[in-house]
Short mmCIF file of C-alpha atoms in Angstrom, two decimals:
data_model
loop_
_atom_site.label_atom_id
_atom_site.label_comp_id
_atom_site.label_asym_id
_atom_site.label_seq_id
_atom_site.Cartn_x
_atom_site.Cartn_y
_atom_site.Cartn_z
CA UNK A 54 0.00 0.00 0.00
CA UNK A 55 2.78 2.72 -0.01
CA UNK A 56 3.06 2.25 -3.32
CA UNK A 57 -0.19 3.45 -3.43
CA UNK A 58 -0.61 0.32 -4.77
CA UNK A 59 -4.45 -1.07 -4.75
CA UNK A 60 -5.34 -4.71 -4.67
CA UNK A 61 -8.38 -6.04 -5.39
CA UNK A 62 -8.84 -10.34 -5.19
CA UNK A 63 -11.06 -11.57 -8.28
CA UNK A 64 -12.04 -14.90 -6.73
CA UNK A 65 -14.53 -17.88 -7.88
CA UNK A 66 -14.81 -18.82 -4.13
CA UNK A 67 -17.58 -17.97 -1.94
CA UNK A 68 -17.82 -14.87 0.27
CA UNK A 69 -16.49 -16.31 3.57
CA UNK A 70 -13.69 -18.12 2.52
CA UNK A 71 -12.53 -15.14 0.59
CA UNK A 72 -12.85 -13.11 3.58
CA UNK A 73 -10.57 -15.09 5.09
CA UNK A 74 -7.96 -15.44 2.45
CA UNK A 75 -7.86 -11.48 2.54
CA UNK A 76 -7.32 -11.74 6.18
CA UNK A 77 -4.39 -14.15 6.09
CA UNK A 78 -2.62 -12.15 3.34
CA UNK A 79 -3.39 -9.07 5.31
CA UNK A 80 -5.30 -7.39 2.29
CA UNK A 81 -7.53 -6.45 5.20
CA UNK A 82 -6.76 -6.83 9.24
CA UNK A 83 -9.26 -6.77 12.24
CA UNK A 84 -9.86 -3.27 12.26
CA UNK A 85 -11.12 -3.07 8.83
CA UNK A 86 -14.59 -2.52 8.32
CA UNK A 87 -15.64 -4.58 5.86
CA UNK A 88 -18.39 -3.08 3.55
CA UNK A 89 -20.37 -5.64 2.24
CA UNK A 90 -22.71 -5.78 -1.01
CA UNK A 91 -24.66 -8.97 -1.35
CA UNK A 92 -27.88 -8.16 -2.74
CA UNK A 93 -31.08 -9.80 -5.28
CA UNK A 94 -31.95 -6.95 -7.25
CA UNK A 95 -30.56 -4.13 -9.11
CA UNK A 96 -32.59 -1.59 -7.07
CA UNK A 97 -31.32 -3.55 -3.91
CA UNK A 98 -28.26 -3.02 -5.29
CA UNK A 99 -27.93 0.41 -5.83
CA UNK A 100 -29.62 1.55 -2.85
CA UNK A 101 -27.00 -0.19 -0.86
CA UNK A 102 -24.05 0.86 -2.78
CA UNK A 103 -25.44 4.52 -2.02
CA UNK A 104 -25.51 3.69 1.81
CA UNK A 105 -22.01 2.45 1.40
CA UNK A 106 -20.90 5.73 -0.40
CA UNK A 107 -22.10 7.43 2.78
CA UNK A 108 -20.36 5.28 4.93
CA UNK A 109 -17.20 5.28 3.77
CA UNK A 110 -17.26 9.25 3.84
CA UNK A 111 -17.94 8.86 7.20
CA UNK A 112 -14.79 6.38 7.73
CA UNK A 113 -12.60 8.39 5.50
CA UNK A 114 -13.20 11.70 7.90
CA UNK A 115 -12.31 9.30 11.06
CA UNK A 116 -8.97 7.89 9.65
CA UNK A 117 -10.70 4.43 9.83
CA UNK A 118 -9.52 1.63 7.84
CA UNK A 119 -12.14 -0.04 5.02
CA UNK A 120 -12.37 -2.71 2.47
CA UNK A 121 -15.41 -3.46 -0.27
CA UNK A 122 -16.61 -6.85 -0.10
CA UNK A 123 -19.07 -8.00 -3.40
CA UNK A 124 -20.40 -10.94 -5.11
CA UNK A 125 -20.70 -11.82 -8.56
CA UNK A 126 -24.64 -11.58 -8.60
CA UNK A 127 -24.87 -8.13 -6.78
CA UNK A 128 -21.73 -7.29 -9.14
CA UNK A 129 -23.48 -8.00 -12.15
CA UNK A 130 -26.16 -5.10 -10.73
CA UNK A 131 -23.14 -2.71 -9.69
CA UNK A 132 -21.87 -2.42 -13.25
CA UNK A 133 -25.29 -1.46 -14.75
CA UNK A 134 -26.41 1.79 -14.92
CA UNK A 135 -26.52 4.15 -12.44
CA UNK A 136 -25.19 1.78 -10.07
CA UNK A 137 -22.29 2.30 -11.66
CA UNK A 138 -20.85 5.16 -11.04
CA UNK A 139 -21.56 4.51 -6.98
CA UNK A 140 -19.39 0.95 -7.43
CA UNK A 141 -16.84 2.99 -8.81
CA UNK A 142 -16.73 5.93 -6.09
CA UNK A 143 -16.71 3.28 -3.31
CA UNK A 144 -14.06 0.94 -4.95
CA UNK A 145 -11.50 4.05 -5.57
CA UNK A 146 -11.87 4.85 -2.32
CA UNK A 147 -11.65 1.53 -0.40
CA UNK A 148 -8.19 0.32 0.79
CA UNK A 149 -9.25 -3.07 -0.90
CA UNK A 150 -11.74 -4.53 -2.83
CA UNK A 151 -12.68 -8.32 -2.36
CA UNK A 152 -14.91 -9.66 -5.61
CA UNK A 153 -16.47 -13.38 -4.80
CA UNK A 154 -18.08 -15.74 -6.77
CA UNK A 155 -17.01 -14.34 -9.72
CA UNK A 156 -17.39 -15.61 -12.90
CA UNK A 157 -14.04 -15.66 -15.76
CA UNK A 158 -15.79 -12.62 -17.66
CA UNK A 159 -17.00 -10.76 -14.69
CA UNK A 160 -13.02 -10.85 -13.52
CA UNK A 161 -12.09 -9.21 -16.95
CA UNK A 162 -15.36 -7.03 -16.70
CA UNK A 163 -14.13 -5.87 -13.40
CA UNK A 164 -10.41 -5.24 -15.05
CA UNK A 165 -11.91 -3.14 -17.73
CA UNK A 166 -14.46 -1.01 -15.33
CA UNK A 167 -11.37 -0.29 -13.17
CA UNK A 168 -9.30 1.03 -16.32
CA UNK A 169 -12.33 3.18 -17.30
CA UNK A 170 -12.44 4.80 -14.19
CA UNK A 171 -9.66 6.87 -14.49
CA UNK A 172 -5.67 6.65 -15.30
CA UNK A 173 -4.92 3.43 -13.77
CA UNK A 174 -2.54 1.05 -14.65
CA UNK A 175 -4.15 -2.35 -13.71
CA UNK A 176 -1.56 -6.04 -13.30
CA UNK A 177 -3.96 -8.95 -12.84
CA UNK A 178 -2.06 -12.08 -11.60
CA UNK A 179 -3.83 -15.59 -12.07
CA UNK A 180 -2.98 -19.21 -11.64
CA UNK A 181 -5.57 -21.00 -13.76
CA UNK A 182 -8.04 -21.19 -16.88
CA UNK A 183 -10.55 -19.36 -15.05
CA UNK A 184 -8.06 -16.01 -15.11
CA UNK A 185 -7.64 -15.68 -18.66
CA UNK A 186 -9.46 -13.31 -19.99
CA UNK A 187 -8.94 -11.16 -16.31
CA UNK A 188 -5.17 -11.77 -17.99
CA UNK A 189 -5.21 -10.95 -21.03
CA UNK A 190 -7.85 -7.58 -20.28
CA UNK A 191 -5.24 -6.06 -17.98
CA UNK A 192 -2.57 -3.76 -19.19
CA UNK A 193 0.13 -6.30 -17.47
CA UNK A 194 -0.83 -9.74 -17.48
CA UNK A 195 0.94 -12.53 -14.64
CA UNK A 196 0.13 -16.00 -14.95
CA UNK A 197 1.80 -18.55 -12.44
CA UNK A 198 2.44 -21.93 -13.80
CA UNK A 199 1.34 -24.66 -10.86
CA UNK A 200 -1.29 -26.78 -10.03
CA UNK A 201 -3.72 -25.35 -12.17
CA UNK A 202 -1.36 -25.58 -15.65
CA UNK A 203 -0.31 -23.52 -18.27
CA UNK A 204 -2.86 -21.29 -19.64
CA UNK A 205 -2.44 -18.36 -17.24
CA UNK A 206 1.04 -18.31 -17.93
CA UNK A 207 0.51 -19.01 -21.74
CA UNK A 208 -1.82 -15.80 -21.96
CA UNK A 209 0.48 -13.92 -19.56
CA UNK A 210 2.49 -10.98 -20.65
CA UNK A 211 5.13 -12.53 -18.20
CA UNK A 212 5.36 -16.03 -16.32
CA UNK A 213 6.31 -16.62 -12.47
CA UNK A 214 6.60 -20.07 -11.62
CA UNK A 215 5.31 -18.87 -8.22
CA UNK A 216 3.60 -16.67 -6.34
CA UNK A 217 5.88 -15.63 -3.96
CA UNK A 218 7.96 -13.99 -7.21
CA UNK A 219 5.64 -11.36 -8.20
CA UNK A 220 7.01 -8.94 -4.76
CA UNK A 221 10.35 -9.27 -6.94
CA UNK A 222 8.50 -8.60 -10.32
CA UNK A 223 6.61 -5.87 -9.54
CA UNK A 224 8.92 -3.95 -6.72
CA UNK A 225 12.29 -4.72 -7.91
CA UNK A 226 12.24 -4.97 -11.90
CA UNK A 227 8.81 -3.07 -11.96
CA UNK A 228 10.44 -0.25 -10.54
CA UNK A 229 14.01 -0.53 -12.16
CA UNK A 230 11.85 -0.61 -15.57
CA UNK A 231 9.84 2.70 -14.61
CA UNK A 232 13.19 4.40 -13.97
CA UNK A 233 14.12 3.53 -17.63
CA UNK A 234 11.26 4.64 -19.31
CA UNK A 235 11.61 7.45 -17.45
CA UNK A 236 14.85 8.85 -18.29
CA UNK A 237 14.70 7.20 -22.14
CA UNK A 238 14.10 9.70 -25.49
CA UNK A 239 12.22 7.78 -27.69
CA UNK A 240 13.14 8.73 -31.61
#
C-alpha cells in the first residue's frame, strides 16, 4: 500500500472463505470494516451501494480503515447503470476490494471497469483457466504456472513459476523498468 498500490482479489470462491484469504494475506486486518454488497436486485443493489458511499465518507473523515466486499450476482447489478458510477466511487476509495463468486468474464469485466475509471494502470495475476481473460484484459498480465497448468502463464504478458515472485517482479524490476522509461528519449 505505499506504493499506493491497490489490490483487489477476483475470486470464484464464496464470500467467507474469501474473507478469510484477505485476512491471512493481510489485504484487510481486524480493524477493517468490511463493507459488504450482497444483494437480489438491481434496485437492492444500488440503494445499498449509495448507503455504502455514505459510509465510507464517514470512515474516511475518522482515519478508519475499510475494504469493499461484493459478489458476482450483486456485481453484475453494480456495473449497470446508475449503479455504476456509486461501485466505482466506493471501490477508488476503499483500501481493498474483495470480488467473490465471480465468474471468468466478470473478472475481466471488473479489469476493464477499473481502467475506465480513471488513469490506472491495472496487473492482474492468475494461476488457472478461469483467469484468462482477467489476464489478457489487464494492461500487465501474470500468470503462475502450478497446479492449475499452463494457460495463465501461456496468456500472460510474463510467467512466475510462483507466487511468492511477483514482490520481486513488480517492486524490484517493476520499478528498475519505470526508472528507464523514465529517463529514455524515444526517436
Amino acid at each position: 500500500m505505499a506504493a499506493d498500490i491497490r489490490v483487489w482479489m477476483l475470486t470464484g470462491d464464496k464470500r467467507e472463505t474469501a474473507i478469510n484469504i484477505a485476512h491471512s494475506c493481510a489485504l484487510c486486518s481486524e480493524n477493517t470494516e468490511l463493507l459488504t454488497v450482497d444483494k437480489e436486485t438491481y434496485d437492492e443493489t444500488c440503494s445499498k451501494l449509495i448507503q455504502l458511499v455514505n459510509r465510507s465518507r464517514e470512515l474516511v473523515e475518522e482515519n478508519r480503515e475499510f475494504a469493499m466486499v461484493i459478489d458476482g450476482k450483486s456485481l453484475t447489478h453494480a456495473l449497470a447503470g446508475k449503479c455504476r458510477e456509486h461501485f466505482g466511487k466506493l471501490a477508488l476509495v476503499s483500501r481493498s476490494v474483495v470480488c467473490c463468486r465471480m465468474s471468468p468474464m466478470q473478472k475481466a469485466e471488473v479489469v476493464e471497469i477499473i481502467q475506465s475509471l480513471g488513469n490506472h494502470v491495472v496487473m492482474a495475476v492468475g494461476d488457472g483457466a478461469n483467469d484468462v481473460a482477467m489476464i489478457q484484459a489487464a494492461n500487465v498480465g501474470v500468470g503462475i504456472s502450478g497446479e492449475e497448468g499452463l494457460q495463465a502463464a501461456s496468456a500472460s504478458d510474463y510467467a512466475i513459476p510462483r507466487f511468492h515472485f511477483l514482490r520481486r517482479l513488480l517492486l524490484v524490476h517493476g520499478a528498475l523498468n519505470h526508472d528507464r522509461s523514465g529517463e529514455s528519449d524515444f526517436v
